[in-house]
Coordinates of C-alpha atoms in Angstrom, one line a residue:
X1 CA 69.5 136.8 125.2
X2 CA 71.8 134.1 123.9
X3 CA 71.7 130.7 122.4
X4 CA 72.6 129.0 125.6
X5 CA 69.6 130.5 127.4
X6 CA 67.4 129.2 124.6
X7 CA 68.9 125.7 125.0
X8 CA 68.2 125.8 128.8
X9 CA 64.6 126.8 128.0
X10 CA 64.1 124.0 125.6
X11 CA 65.7 121.3 127.9
X12 CA 63.7 122.5 130.9
X13 CA 60.5 122.2 128.9
X14 CA 61.6 118.6 127.8
X15 CA 62.5 117.3 131.3
X16 CA 60.2 119.6 133.4
X17 CA 62.9 120.1 136.1
X18 CA 66.3 121.8 136.4
X19 CA 68.2 118.7 137.6
X20 CA 67.5 116.4 134.6
X21 CA 68.0 119.3 132.1
X22 CA 71.3 120.1 133.7
X23 CA 72.5 116.5 133.4
X24 CA 71.7 116.4 129.7
X25 CA 73.4 119.8 129.2
X26 CA 76.5 118.8 131.3
X27 CA 76.1 121.8 133.6
X28 CA 74.9 122.4 137.2
X29 CA 71.2 122.8 138.1
X30 CA 72.1 126.2 139.5
X31 CA 73.5 127.3 136.1
X32 CA 70.2 126.2 134.4
X33 CA 68.1 128.0 137.0
X34 CA 70.2 131.1 136.7
X35 CA 70.0 131.1 132.9
X36 CA 66.2 130.7 133.0
X37 CA 65.8 133.6 135.5
X38 CA 68.1 135.8 133.3
X39 CA 66.0 135.0 130.2
X40 CA 62.7 135.7 132.1
X41 CA 64.2 139.0 133.4
X42 CA 65.3 140.2 130.0
X43 CA 61.9 139.3 128.4
X44 CA 59.9 140.6 131.4
X45 CA 57.8 137.5 131.2
X46 CA 57.4 134.4 133.4
X47 CA 58.1 131.3 131.3
X48 CA 57.7 128.5 133.8
X49 CA 55.5 127.9 136.8
X50 CA 56.1 125.1 139.4
X51 CA 53.3 122.7 140.2
X52 CA 54.6 120.4 142.9
X53 CA 58.0 119.3 141.7
X54 CA 57.2 119.8 138.0
X55 CA 57.9 122.9 136.0
X56 CA 55.2 123.7 133.4
X57 CA 55.2 126.4 130.7
X58 CA 53.1 129.4 131.3
X59 CA 51.0 130.8 128.5
X60 CA 53.8 133.1 127.5
X61 CA 56.2 130.2 127.5
X62 CA 54.0 128.2 125.2
X63 CA 53.9 131.1 122.7
X64 CA 57.7 131.5 122.8
X65 CA 58.5 127.8 122.5
X66 CA 58.0 127.3 118.7
X67 CA 59.9 130.5 118.1
X68 CA 62.8 129.3 120.2
X69 CA 62.8 125.9 118.5
X70 CA 63.0 127.6 115.0
X71 CA 65.9 129.8 116.3
X72 CA 67.9 126.8 117.6
X73 CA 67.2 124.9 114.4
X74 CA 68.7 127.8 112.4
X75 CA 71.7 128.0 114.7
X76 CA 72.3 124.3 114.5
X77 CA 72.0 124.5 110.7
X78 CA 74.7 127.2 110.6
X79 CA 76.9 125.1 112.9
X80 CA 76.4 122.0 110.8
X81 CA 77.3 123.9 107.6
X82 CA 80.4 125.4 109.2
X83 CA 81.6 122.0 110.3
X84 CA 81.0 120.4 106.9
X85 CA 82.7 123.3 105.2
X86 CA 85.7 123.1 107.5
X87 CA 86.0 119.4 106.8
X88 CA 85.9 120.0 103.0
X89 CA 88.6 122.7 103.3
X90 CA 90.7 120.3 105.3
X91 CA 90.3 117.5 102.9
X92 CA 90.9 119.7 99.9
X93 CA 94.1 121.1 101.4
X94 CA 95.5 117.7 102.3
X95 CA 94.8 116.4 98.8
X96 CA 96.4 119.4 97.0
X97 CA 99.5 117.6 95.7
X98 CA 100.0 118.6 92.1
X99 CA 98.0 120.9 89.9
X100 CA 98.9 121.1 86.2
X101 CA 98.1 124.5 84.6
X102 CA 98.1 125.2 80.9
X103 CA 98.9 128.8 80.0
X104 CA 98.5 130.7 76.8
X105 CA 101.3 133.2 75.9
X106 CA 99.0 136.2 76.5
X107 CA 99.3 135.6 80.2
X108 CA 103.0 134.9 80.4
X109 CA 103.7 138.5 81.5
X110 CA 102.3 138.0 85.0
X111 CA 101.8 134.2 85.6
X112 CA 105.4 133.5 85.9
X113 CA 107.8 131.4 88.0
X114 CA 107.9 133.9 90.9
X115 CA 104.1 133.6 91.1
X116 CA 104.4 129.8 91.2
X117 CA 107.0 130.1 94.0
X118 CA 104.8 132.3 96.1
X119 CA 101.9 129.9 95.6
X120 CA 104.0 126.9 96.6
X121 CA 105.3 128.6 99.7
X122 CA 101.9 129.9 100.7
X123 CA 100.1 126.5 100.3
X124 CA 102.4 124.0 101.9
X125 CA 102.4 120.6 100.2
X126 CA 100.9 121.9 97.0
X127 CA 102.8 121.8 93.8
X128 CA 101.7 124.0 90.9
X129 CA 103.3 123.2 87.6
X130 CA 102.7 125.4 84.5
X131 CA 103.2 124.5 80.9
X132 CA 103.0 127.2 78.1
X133 CA 101.3 126.3 74.9
X134 CA 100.9 128.1 71.5
X135 CA 97.4 129.4 72.2
X136 CA 94.3 129.1 74.4
X137 CA 92.8 126.5 72.0
X138 CA 95.6 124.1 72.7
X139 CA 95.1 124.6 76.5
X140 CA 91.4 123.8 76.2
X141 CA 92.1 120.7 74.1
X142 CA 94.5 119.4 76.7
X143 CA 92.0 120.2 79.4
X144 CA 89.3 118.1 77.7
X145 CA 91.9 115.2 77.5
X146 CA 92.6 115.6 81.2
X147 CA 96.2 116.2 80.5
X148 CA 96.1 119.4 82.6
X149 CA 93.8 120.4 85.4
X150 CA 93.4 124.1 84.7
X151 CA 93.6 126.2 81.5
X152 CA 94.1 129.9 81.7
X153 CA 93.1 131.7 78.6
X154 CA 91.9 135.2 77.7
X155 CA 88.4 135.9 76.3
X156 CA 85.1 134.0 76.3
X157 CA 84.7 130.3 75.5
X158 CA 81.1 129.6 74.5
X159 CA 80.8 126.0 75.6
X160 CA 79.3 124.1 78.6
X161 CA 82.1 121.6 78.6
X162 CA 84.1 123.7 81.1
X163 CA 83.6 125.3 84.4
X164 CA 84.7 128.9 84.2
X165 CA 86.2 131.2 86.9
X166 CA 87.1 134.8 86.2
X167 CA 90.5 135.7 87.3
X168 CA 90.9 139.5 87.0
X169 CA 90.3 142.3 84.6
X170 CA 93.5 143.4 82.9
X171 CA 94.0 146.5 80.8
X172 CA 94.6 146.0 77.1
X173 CA 98.0 147.6 76.4
X174 CA 100.2 148.4 73.4
X175 CA 103.7 147.0 72.9
X176 CA 105.5 149.4 70.5
X177 CA 109.0 150.1 69.5
X178 CA 110.7 152.7 71.7
X179 CA 110.7 155.4 69.0
X180 CA 107.1 154.7 67.9
X181 CA 104.8 157.9 67.7
X182 CA 102.6 156.4 70.4
X183 CA 105.5 155.5 72.8
X184 CA 105.8 159.1 74.2
X185 CA 102.1 159.2 75.0
X186 CA 101.1 158.6 78.6
X187 CA 97.8 157.1 77.5
X188 CA 97.1 156.0 74.0
X189 CA 93.7 156.1 72.4
X190 CA 92.0 153.7 70.0
X191 CA 91.6 156.3 67.3
X192 CA 95.4 156.7 67.1
X193 CA 96.0 152.9 67.4
X194 CA 93.7 152.2 64.4
X195 CA 96.1 154.0 62.1
X196 CA 98.8 151.4 62.6
X197 CA 99.0 147.7 61.7
X198 CA 98.3 145.3 64.6
X199 CA 100.3 142.1 65.0
X200 CA 98.0 139.1 64.4
X201 CA 99.8 136.8 66.9
X202 CA 98.5 133.9 68.9
X203 CA 98.6 136.3 71.9
X204 CA 95.4 138.0 70.8
X205 CA 93.6 135.1 69.2
X206 CA 91.2 134.7 72.1
X207 CA 90.7 138.4 72.7
X208 CA 90.4 139.4 69.1
X209 CA 86.6 139.5 69.2
X210 CA 86.7 141.7 72.3
X211 CA 89.2 144.0 70.7
X212 CA 87.3 144.3 67.5
X213 CA 84.1 145.1 69.3
X214 CA 85.8 148.0 71.1
X215 CA 87.1 149.3 67.7
X216 CA 83.9 148.8 65.9
X217 CA 82.0 150.7 68.6
X218 CA 84.0 153.7 67.7
X219 CA 83.5 153.2 64.0
X220 CA 87.2 152.1 63.5
X221 CA 88.5 149.2 61.4
X222 CA 92.0 148.0 62.5
X223 CA 94.3 146.2 60.1
X224 CA 96.0 143.0 61.3
X225 CA 99.2 141.5 60.0
X226 CA 100.7 138.1 60.7
X227 CA 104.2 138.2 62.3
X228 CA 106.5 135.8 64.1
X229 CA 107.7 137.2 67.4
X230 CA 110.6 134.7 67.3
X231 CA 111.8 136.1 63.9
X232 CA 113.8 139.1 64.9
X233 CA 114.0 140.4 61.2
X234 CA 110.3 140.1 60.8
X235 CA 109.7 141.7 64.2
X236 CA 112.1 144.6 63.5
X237 CA 110.6 145.3 60.1
X238 CA 107.1 145.3 61.6
X239 CA 107.9 147.5 64.6
X240 CA 110.3 150.0 63.0
X241 CA 109.4 150.4 59.4
X242 CA 105.7 149.7 59.6
X243 CA 105.1 151.3 63.0
X244 CA 103.3 148.2 63.9
X245 CA 102.0 147.5 67.4
X246 CA 101.4 144.4 69.5
X247 CA 98.4 144.2 71.7
X248 CA 99.0 142.7 75.1
X249 CA 97.4 142.5 78.5
X250 CA 100.8 143.1 80.2
X251 CA 100.9 145.7 82.9
X252 CA 103.0 148.8 82.5
X253 CA 104.9 147.5 85.5
X254 CA 105.6 144.2 83.8
X255 CA 108.8 143.3 82.0
X256 CA 107.5 142.0 78.7
X257 CA 110.4 140.4 76.9
X258 CA 110.2 139.6 73.2
X259 CA 113.9 140.1 72.5
X260 CA 113.5 143.6 71.1
X261 CA 113.6 147.1 72.7
X262 CA 110.0 148.0 73.2
X263 CA 107.7 150.1 75.3
X264 CA 104.3 149.3 76.8
X265 CA 101.6 152.0 76.5
X266 CA 98.4 151.8 78.5
X267 CA 95.2 152.0 76.4
X268 CA 93.2 153.3 79.4
X269 CA 90.8 151.7 81.9
X270 CA 87.8 151.9 79.6
X271 CA 89.4 149.2 77.5
X272 CA 89.6 146.1 79.6
X273 CA 89.6 142.3 79.0
X274 CA 88.4 139.6 81.3
X275 CA 90.7 136.6 81.9
X276 CA 88.8 133.4 82.7
X277 CA 90.4 130.2 83.5
X278 CA 88.7 126.8 83.1
X279 CA 88.8 123.4 84.8
X280 CA 87.3 120.0 84.2
X281 CA 87.4 117.1 86.6
X282 CA 86.8 113.4 86.2
X283 CA 86.6 112.5 89.9
X284 CA 85.6 114.1 93.2
X285 CA 89.2 114.0 94.4
X286 CA 90.4 115.9 91.3
X287 CA 87.5 118.3 91.6
X288 CA 88.4 119.1 95.2
X289 CA 92.0 119.6 94.3
X290 CA 91.4 121.8 91.3
X291 CA 88.8 123.9 93.2
X292 CA 91.4 124.5 95.9
X293 CA 93.9 125.5 93.3
X294 CA 91.5 127.9 91.8
X295 CA 91.0 129.6 95.2
X296 CA 94.8 129.9 95.5
X297 CA 95.2 131.3 92.1
X298 CA 92.3 133.8 92.5
X299 CA 93.8 135.0 95.7
X300 CA 97.1 135.5 94.1
X301 CA 95.5 137.3 91.1
X302 CA 93.7 139.7 93.4
X303 CA 96.9 140.5 95.3
X304 CA 98.8 140.8 92.0
X305 CA 96.2 143.2 90.6
X306 CA 96.5 145.5 93.7
X307 CA 100.3 145.5 93.3
X308 CA 100.2 146.3 89.6
X309 CA 97.8 149.2 90.3
X310 CA 100.0 150.5 93.0
X311 CA 103.0 150.3 90.7
X312 CA 101.1 152.1 87.9
X313 CA 100.3 154.9 90.4
X314 CA 104.0 155.1 91.4
X315 CA 103.2 153.8 94.9
X316 CA 105.6 150.9 95.4
X317 CA 105.3 150.8 99.1
X318 CA 102.1 148.6 99.2

């Protein structure tokens, strides 16, 4: 049984003969007759009986008719949805001209120029431009002012002013000086980390609550110290003499550059942080454009996540 046979069944009921039904369906009367016979054969029931030149439903046909109508209505609903969705996708893709993205420093280790280049090549006609700001709060302020289309920040933002989309779950890592006691460990643990001062930089401002909750759950109280990553003397004193650590969400496979020799140590998969990004729109066109950009970025993030996991396993072939 297929949809075409059900369409034949409905039209023969409407017009009470094969010829008129075939005209409406743009097929031959023989095709309609053959389709009805095949349907009757599969069901093992006679659906029509001929009285003179007119085809009438049998009792079985009358019972099946409302079911067939419901099935066709559902099929038509699916087809209509698919058509509307295709049109929306087409419109969105054609309107994707420029998407301005605001990025907090915590994400700079992976959302970089090569990523933008891949997006631009993959989605022809679309231009993704990224501006880096001091922290996630700046990104969100610019988002509200419509100066950027998308803000990518780490951590939760408790407000209904934005539409939130989760990007990926990234491991919380430690960035330590190469000779740091933790640098030789394959996987650090939070008990060891809590013994050293943590850099209170803008990079962790929006994940500080999440980090503290992990420490507090284990009964640990980390200490934070304000440092300036751009001040090499301050950074050197913090990393070498104080054995300080910098919390990041950079992957072990990433090249995190702060202008000082350092090593990234993974905290472990149990300590993860979600990265949401937010968008606001003031028109339907902008909304379509930003939503398409979101789908592009999400796809790129999933692919990136798989690549990073493969790199961490030492499998660089995928």
